Structure formats: structure tokens, C-alpha cells
mmCIF file of C-alpha atoms in Angstrom:
data_model
loop_
_atom_site.group_PDB
_atom_site.id
_atom_site.type_symbol
_atom_site.label_atom_id
_atom_site.label_comp_id
_atom_site.label_asym_id
_atom_site.label_seq_id
_atom_site.Cartn_x
_atom_site.Cartn_y
_atom_site.Cartn_z
ATOM 1 C CA UNK B 21 1.917 2.905 0.053
ATOM 2 C CA UNK B 22 6.502 3.363 0.233
ATOM 3 C CA UNK B 23 9.047 3.450 -2.927
ATOM 4 C CA UNK B 24 12.162 1.843 -2.821
ATOM 5 C CA UNK B 25 14.375 2.945 -0.006
ATOM 6 C CA UNK B 26 18.293 2.212 0.111
ATOM 7 C CA UNK B 27 20.224 2.868 3.087
ATOM 8 C CA UNK B 28 22.704 4.175 4.071
ATOM 9 C CA UNK B 29 22.290 7.467 2.024
ATOM 10 C CA UNK B 30 26.017 8.583 1.889
ATOM 11 C CA UNK B 31 28.619 6.489 2.444
ATOM 12 C CA UNK B 32 32.251 7.508 3.308
ATOM 13 C CA UNK B 33 34.690 5.112 3.660
ATOM 14 C CA UNK B 34 38.811 4.116 3.516
ATOM 15 C CA UNK B 35 40.331 1.430 0.615
ATOM 16 C CA UNK B 36 40.312 -1.593 1.824
ATOM 17 C CA UNK B 37 36.924 -1.735 3.870
ATOM 18 C CA UNK B 38 34.102 -3.014 3.473
ATOM 19 C CA UNK B 39 31.023 -1.367 3.712
ATOM 20 C CA UNK B 40 27.220 -2.852 2.622
ATOM 21 C CA UNK B 41 24.660 -1.127 1.434
ATOM 22 C CA UNK B 42 21.495 -2.416 1.403
ATOM 23 C CA UNK B 43 18.291 -1.886 -0.390
ATOM 24 C CA UNK B 44 13.711 -2.540 0.472
ATOM 25 C CA UNK B 45 11.682 -2.995 -2.366
ATOM 26 C CA UNK B 46 8.577 -2.269 -3.080
ATOM 27 C CA UNK B 47 6.385 -4.067 -1.325
ATOM 28 C CA UNK B 48 5.323 -7.215 -3.817
ATOM 29 C CA UNK B 49 7.933 -5.816 -6.191
ATOM 30 C CA UNK B 50 9.390 -9.471 -7.371
ATOM 31 C CA UNK B 51 12.349 -8.172 -9.464
ATOM 32 C CA UNK B 52 14.773 -6.071 -8.375
ATOM 33 C CA UNK B 53 17.648 -4.294 -9.547
ATOM 34 C CA UNK B 54 20.822 -2.232 -8.966
ATOM 35 C CA UNK B 55 23.403 0.064 -11.158
ATOM 36 C CA UNK B 56 25.752 2.065 -10.227
ATOM 37 C CA UNK B 57 26.712 6.006 -11.639
ATOM 38 C CA UNK B 58 30.403 6.918 -11.308
ATOM 39 C CA UNK B 59 31.676 9.950 -11.434
ATOM 40 C CA UNK B 60 28.654 11.757 -13.538
ATOM 41 C CA UNK B 61 28.734 9.182 -16.727
ATOM 42 C CA UNK B 62 26.334 6.371 -17.576
ATOM 43 C CA UNK B 63 24.263 4.534 -15.014
ATOM 44 C CA UNK B 64 25.330 0.933 -15.872
ATOM 45 C CA UNK B 65 23.043 -1.780 -15.254
ATOM 46 C CA UNK B 66 25.011 -4.532 -12.019
ATOM 47 C CA UNK B 67 22.712 -7.336 -11.898
ATOM 48 C CA UNK B 68 19.095 -8.008 -11.185
ATOM 49 C CA UNK B 69 17.098 -10.312 -8.593
ATOM 50 C CA UNK B 70 13.918 -12.348 -9.489
ATOM 51 C CA UNK B 71 12.171 -13.581 -6.418
ATOM 52 C CA UNK B 72 15.678 -14.843 -4.398
ATOM 53 C CA UNK B 73 18.047 -15.967 -7.096
ATOM 54 C CA UNK B 74 20.052 -14.150 -9.807
ATOM 55 C CA UNK B 75 18.493 -13.372 -12.938
ATOM 56 C CA UNK B 76 21.338 -12.101 -14.273
ATOM 57 C CA UNK B 77 25.205 -10.407 -12.929
ATOM 58 C CA UNK B 78 26.599 -9.734 -16.082
ATOM 59 C CA UNK B 79 26.991 -6.145 -14.679
ATOM 60 C CA UNK B 80 28.911 -5.859 -11.256
ATOM 61 C CA UNK B 81 32.564 -5.053 -12.279
ATOM 62 C CA UNK B 82 34.387 -7.892 -10.348
ATOM 63 C CA UNK B 83 34.284 -10.707 -7.648
ATOM 64 C CA UNK B 84 34.770 -7.944 -4.881
ATOM 65 C CA UNK B 85 31.138 -7.050 -5.239
ATOM 66 C CA UNK B 86 28.565 -10.035 -3.703
ATOM 67 C CA UNK B 87 25.140 -8.774 -4.099
ATOM 68 C CA UNK B 88 22.317 -10.901 -2.245
ATOM 69 C CA UNK B 89 18.440 -10.741 -1.783
ATOM 70 C CA UNK B 90 17.270 -13.123 1.495
ATOM 71 C CA UNK B 91 13.634 -14.302 1.562
ATOM 72 C CA UNK B 92 12.811 -12.453 -1.513
ATOM 73 C CA UNK B 93 13.113 -9.540 -0.088
ATOM 74 C CA UNK B 94 15.092 -6.315 0.534
ATOM 75 C CA UNK B 95 18.843 -6.991 -1.194
ATOM 76 C CA UNK B 96 22.408 -6.321 -0.358
ATOM 77 C CA UNK B 97 25.348 -4.574 -2.208
ATOM 78 C CA UNK B 98 28.036 -5.543 0.106
ATOM 79 C CA UNK B 99 31.864 -4.239 -1.568
ATOM 80 C CA UNK B 100 35.293 -6.079 -0.336
ATOM 81 C CA UNK B 101 37.548 -4.311 -0.144
ATOM 82 C CA UNK B 102 37.007 -1.588 -1.288
ATOM 83 C CA UNK B 103 38.189 0.256 -4.459
ATOM 84 C CA UNK B 104 39.231 4.291 -5.577
ATOM 85 C CA UNK B 105 37.033 3.317 -8.455
ATOM 86 C CA UNK B 106 34.529 2.402 -6.749
ATOM 87 C CA UNK B 107 32.846 5.370 -5.637
ATOM 88 C CA UNK B 108 29.901 6.833 -7.466
ATOM 89 C CA UNK B 109 25.802 6.787 -6.535
ATOM 90 C CA UNK B 110 24.181 2.440 -5.611
ATOM 91 C CA UNK B 111 20.852 3.000 -7.637
ATOM 92 C CA UNK B 112 18.308 -0.228 -6.816
ATOM 93 C CA UNK B 113 15.211 -0.147 -8.494
ATOM 94 C CA UNK B 114 11.881 -2.945 -8.842
ATOM 95 C CA UNK B 115 9.051 -3.965 -11.120
ATOM 96 C CA UNK B 116 6.737 -6.466 -10.146
ATOM 97 C CA UNK B 117 7.141 -8.241 -13.927
ATOM 98 C CA UNK B 118 10.156 -8.440 -15.331
ATOM 99 C CA UNK B 119 9.494 -6.487 -18.876
ATOM 100 C CA UNK B 120 10.552 -3.127 -18.332
ATOM 101 C CA UNK B 121 6.947 -2.459 -20.526
ATOM 102 C CA UNK B 122 4.794 -3.809 -19.301
ATOM 103 C CA UNK B 123 5.605 -2.039 -15.606
ATOM 104 C CA UNK B 124 6.742 0.420 -14.651
ATOM 105 C CA UNK B 125 10.482 0.454 -12.530
ATOM 106 C CA UNK B 126 10.286 2.282 -9.168
ATOM 107 C CA UNK B 127 14.273 3.472 -8.689
ATOM 108 C CA UNK B 128 15.454 4.452 -4.820
ATOM 109 C CA UNK B 129 16.527 7.812 -3.589
ATOM 110 C CA UNK B 130 20.855 6.364 -4.445
ATOM 111 C CA UNK B 131 23.500 5.440 -2.172
ATOM 112 C CA UNK B 132 26.139 7.800 -1.942
ATOM 113 C CA UNK B 133 29.950 6.053 -1.904
ATOM 114 C CA UNK B 134 33.062 7.550 -1.596
ATOM 115 C CA UNK B 135 35.614 5.734 -1.411
ATOM 116 C CA UNK B 136 38.861 7.731 -0.271
ATOM 117 C CA UNK L 30 31.630 1.164 -25.047
ATOM 118 C CA UNK L 31 28.935 3.220 -24.790
ATOM 119 C CA UNK L 32 25.676 1.612 -26.165
ATOM 120 C CA UNK L 33 22.992 5.531 -25.646
ATOM 121 C CA UNK L 34 25.187 8.380 -26.568
ATOM 122 C CA UNK L 35 23.162 11.737 -24.471
ATOM 123 C CA UNK L 36 23.829 14.894 -25.492
ATOM 124 C CA UNK L 37 24.292 17.849 -24.995
ATOM 125 C CA UNK L 38 25.728 16.704 -21.220
ATOM 126 C CA UNK L 39 24.439 20.813 -19.331
ATOM 127 C CA UNK L 40 22.001 22.932 -20.643
ATOM 128 C CA UNK L 41 20.982 26.453 -19.542
ATOM 129 C CA UNK L 42 17.137 27.149 -20.667
ATOM 130 C CA UNK L 43 15.121 30.463 -20.092
ATOM 131 C CA UNK L 44 11.896 29.935 -19.148
ATOM 132 C CA UNK L 45 9.173 29.626 -21.515
ATOM 133 C CA UNK L 46 12.040 27.843 -23.951
ATOM 134 C CA UNK L 47 12.105 24.615 -26.147
ATOM 135 C CA UNK L 48 14.656 21.693 -23.992
ATOM 136 C CA UNK L 49 16.164 19.581 -26.368
ATOM 137 C CA UNK L 50 17.914 16.841 -25.821
ATOM 138 C CA UNK L 51 19.170 15.008 -28.628
ATOM 139 C CA UNK L 52 20.257 10.471 -27.157
ATOM 140 C CA UNK L 53 21.629 8.786 -30.297
ATOM 141 C CA UNK L 54 21.601 4.058 -29.828
ATOM 142 C CA UNK L 55 24.119 1.597 -31.564
ATOM 143 C CA UNK L 56 21.476 -1.193 -30.871
ATOM 144 C CA UNK L 57 18.670 -1.889 -33.408
ATOM 145 C CA UNK L 58 17.290 -4.919 -30.600
ATOM 146 C CA UNK L 59 16.477 -1.284 -28.271
ATOM 147 C CA UNK L 60 12.577 -1.772 -28.705
ATOM 148 C CA UNK L 61 11.737 0.541 -25.859
ATOM 149 C CA UNK L 62 13.318 4.003 -25.262
ATOM 150 C CA UNK L 63 11.523 6.118 -21.620
ATOM 151 C CA UNK L 64 12.863 9.095 -20.926
ATOM 152 C CA UNK L 65 14.211 9.983 -16.767
ATOM 153 C CA UNK L 66 13.778 12.510 -15.109
ATOM 154 C CA UNK L 67 16.394 12.829 -11.663
ATOM 155 C CA UNK L 68 15.788 15.400 -9.530
ATOM 156 C CA UNK L 69 18.767 15.865 -6.498
ATOM 157 C CA UNK L 70 18.568 13.693 -3.691
ATOM 158 C CA UNK L 71 15.414 11.016 -5.484
ATOM 159 C CA UNK L 72 15.871 8.205 -7.721
ATOM 160 C CA UNK L 73 15.398 8.517 -11.739
ATOM 161 C CA UNK L 74 11.638 9.247 -12.001
ATOM 162 C CA UNK L 75 9.747 7.420 -15.258
ATOM 163 C CA UNK L 76 9.149 10.666 -17.550
ATOM 164 C CA UNK L 77 7.435 9.187 -21.076
ATOM 165 C CA UNK L 78 8.862 6.396 -23.048
ATOM 166 C CA UNK L 79 8.578 5.383 -26.581
ATOM 167 C CA UNK L 80 8.035 2.418 -28.837
ATOM 168 C CA UNK L 81 10.555 2.002 -32.347
ATOM 169 C CA UNK L 82 7.542 1.235 -33.605
ATOM 170 C CA UNK L 83 6.312 5.260 -33.272
ATOM 171 C CA UNK L 84 7.743 7.695 -34.316
ATOM 172 C CA UNK L 85 6.193 10.538 -31.470
ATOM 173 C CA UNK L 86 4.769 10.324 -27.944
ATOM 174 C CA UNK L 87 3.285 13.689 -26.495
ATOM 175 C CA UNK L 88 2.605 13.880 -22.866
ATOM 176 C CA UNK L 89 1.683 17.794 -21.504
ATOM 177 C CA UNK L 90 4.786 19.622 -22.756
ATOM 178 C CA UNK L 91 7.290 16.963 -23.193
ATOM 179 C CA UNK L 92 7.724 15.393 -26.422
ATOM 180 C CA UNK L 93 10.064 11.796 -27.680
ATOM 181 C CA UNK L 94 10.323 12.022 -31.504
ATOM 182 C CA UNK L 95 11.569 8.735 -32.559
ATOM 183 C CA UNK L 96 14.679 8.441 -35.792
ATOM 184 C CA UNK L 97 14.509 4.794 -36.605
ATOM 185 C CA UNK L 98 16.462 5.289 -39.330
ATOM 186 C CA UNK L 99 19.210 6.944 -37.848
ATOM 187 C CA UNK L 100 18.785 5.712 -34.243
ATOM 188 C CA UNK L 101 17.967 8.797 -33.008
ATOM 189 C CA UNK L 102 15.348 10.205 -30.045
ATOM 190 C CA UNK L 103 15.263 13.303 -28.576
ATOM 191 C CA UNK L 104 12.958 14.586 -26.267
ATOM 192 C CA UNK L 105 11.202 18.270 -26.973
ATOM 193 C CA UNK L 106 10.390 20.297 -22.626
ATOM 194 C CA UNK L 107 7.666 22.672 -24.276
ATOM 195 C CA UNK L 108 7.114 25.894 -22.696
ATOM 196 C CA UNK L 109 10.268 25.356 -20.057
ATOM 197 C CA UNK L 110 9.316 25.332 -16.140
ATOM 198 C CA UNK L 111 11.924 26.227 -13.499
ATOM 199 C CA UNK L 112 10.932 23.005 -11.894
ATOM 200 C CA UNK L 113 12.420 20.899 -14.711
ATOM 201 C CA UNK L 114 15.411 22.043 -13.846
ATOM 202 C CA UNK L 115 16.911 18.207 -12.757
ATOM 203 C CA UNK L 116 18.845 15.666 -14.053
ATOM 204 C CA UNK L 117 17.594 13.800 -17.937
ATOM 205 C CA UNK L 118 18.828 10.414 -18.409
ATOM 206 C CA UNK L 119 17.744 8.492 -22.515
ATOM 207 C CA UNK L 120 17.135 4.621 -21.986
ATOM 208 C CA UNK L 121 16.977 1.790 -24.151
ATOM 209 C CA UNK L 122 16.019 -1.966 -23.310
ATOM 210 C CA UNK L 123 17.355 -4.355 -24.330
ATOM 211 C CA UNK L 124 17.497 -7.829 -23.256
ATOM 212 C CA UNK L 125 19.935 -10.647 -22.072
ATOM 213 C CA UNK L 126 20.245 -13.489 -22.086
ATOM 214 C CA UNK L 127 16.704 -13.643 -20.091
ATOM 215 C CA UNK L 128 16.219 -10.610 -18.292
ATOM 216 C CA UNK L 129 15.878 -7.103 -19.688
ATOM 217 C CA UNK L 130 17.417 -4.540 -18.478
ATOM 218 C CA UNK L 131 18.309 -0.998 -18.939
ATOM 219 C CA UNK L 132 21.092 1.248 -20.891
ATOM 220 C CA UNK L 133 21.585 4.600 -20.512
ATOM 221 C CA UNK L 134 22.705 7.543 -21.647
ATOM 222 C CA UNK L 135 25.369 9.768 -19.634
ATOM 223 C CA UNK L 136 22.460 11.648 -18.299
ATOM 224 C CA UNK L 137 21.923 16.184 -18.899
ATOM 225 C CA UNK L 138 22.406 18.850 -16.760
ATOM 226 C CA UNK L 139 18.891 20.698 -17.511
ATOM 227 C CA UNK L 140 18.748 24.295 -15.627
ATOM 228 C CA UNK L 141 15.896 26.418 -16.440
ATOM 229 C CA UNK L 142 16.479 30.308 -15.592
ATOM 230 C CA UNK L 143 13.742 31.857 -14.674
#
């Protein structure tokens, strides 16, 4: 069974450009989460989808970040325009149920974004 | 404000030694405390987890010790092996509105020397 897949693995863009990250969750997982780790600090929650609906987007830094989940399958996270402080590793995770204690959340390998 | 504080930032242990990573939390509403292990180029993977009604949980060489009154929990890796070299994250689950999400510590880079 395929795990959570993220594209691209690495992305280097210039300040002011646009970047779109993609996450393919495990098939059948209704819950999809985006997290970010900046400069070796803690992994921070960005937002949570249940199917195609945004359940919680309280962690989104600002309106330069836009997340979508088309048809409740894959998700994209767009940063427009990118700023230097957006650099970091973006993780996607999916789980079958909403509660992390009822089912494990599986993480993708992450996308390392560098804004120069 | 960092709700889960993790230490040390890096740790070097000899093969066969004990690795200890500590975490402290502030939010008494947290009700689930997992540890994640991340190898280079991979995503974090659940290693072991504990609920606050239990003081200790052991799985193989990995043990979580939990102190509810002190709001602290730690990961002990017994007989550490070079293959255990990875970044370890503690985390806590809280509830925000109708969603449940993980709050992570800042990570510990563990190196086990052969």
C-alpha cells in the first residue's frame, strides 16, 4: 500500500514567486493535515481537511498561503508570493479517523522549500 | 509560545548506552503523548505513545515515562544502536474547536556511535 506522497521533494524559488506543494494521502483517509518545520524548530500545525472541507485552518500563517483539497483526494498548498521566512520543510499527514488515538497519522517525506 | 518544550537539541550516545530525551508541556488539556522518529529524507513515524493515566509504557527497547503532576514525559532508549540515529520528536494532542491536532516539540537529533 502506498504511503503519503509529497511533491516535490525540494523546491528552491526566489522571493516573490509562487510555489505549489502537493500531497497525495493514503487512499481512503478522509483526514489530511499540513504541518511545517522552520529552521530546525518544532513542527507546527497549519491546517486540517476532512474530505474536501477545511476543518481547522487556525495554523495558517497569513493569506499568502492557500490550501485546497479537490474532491477530497489530493491536496495542494500554494504560497503566493513567497517570502524568505516561508522556507522550511512542509509535511503532510493523513489518517482514517479524526482522533490520533484511534488510528495512526501517517506522514509524508516532506517538501523542503527554500526561498532565496 | 511553545507549548511542548523538548531537550536536549542534540544527543550523542555510545552503542549500548541509554538515550534519554525529555519533554515538558503546559496545557493540562493534552490527553495523548506520542513520540515520532524521523530518519533523513523520511517523514516522522509514530514510535510509541502514552496516555496521561499511565506512568510508563514500554515497547521493546523504547520506554515512555510520564509524570502528570510535573507535566513532563521522557523517552528512554535502552541498549541504543547506530540504527536508532534519527531525529526524535515528542508531541501532545490537544483539541482546538472541533479538530484534533498534534503540538510538537522542537526535536532531538540523536547520534549513536558504533
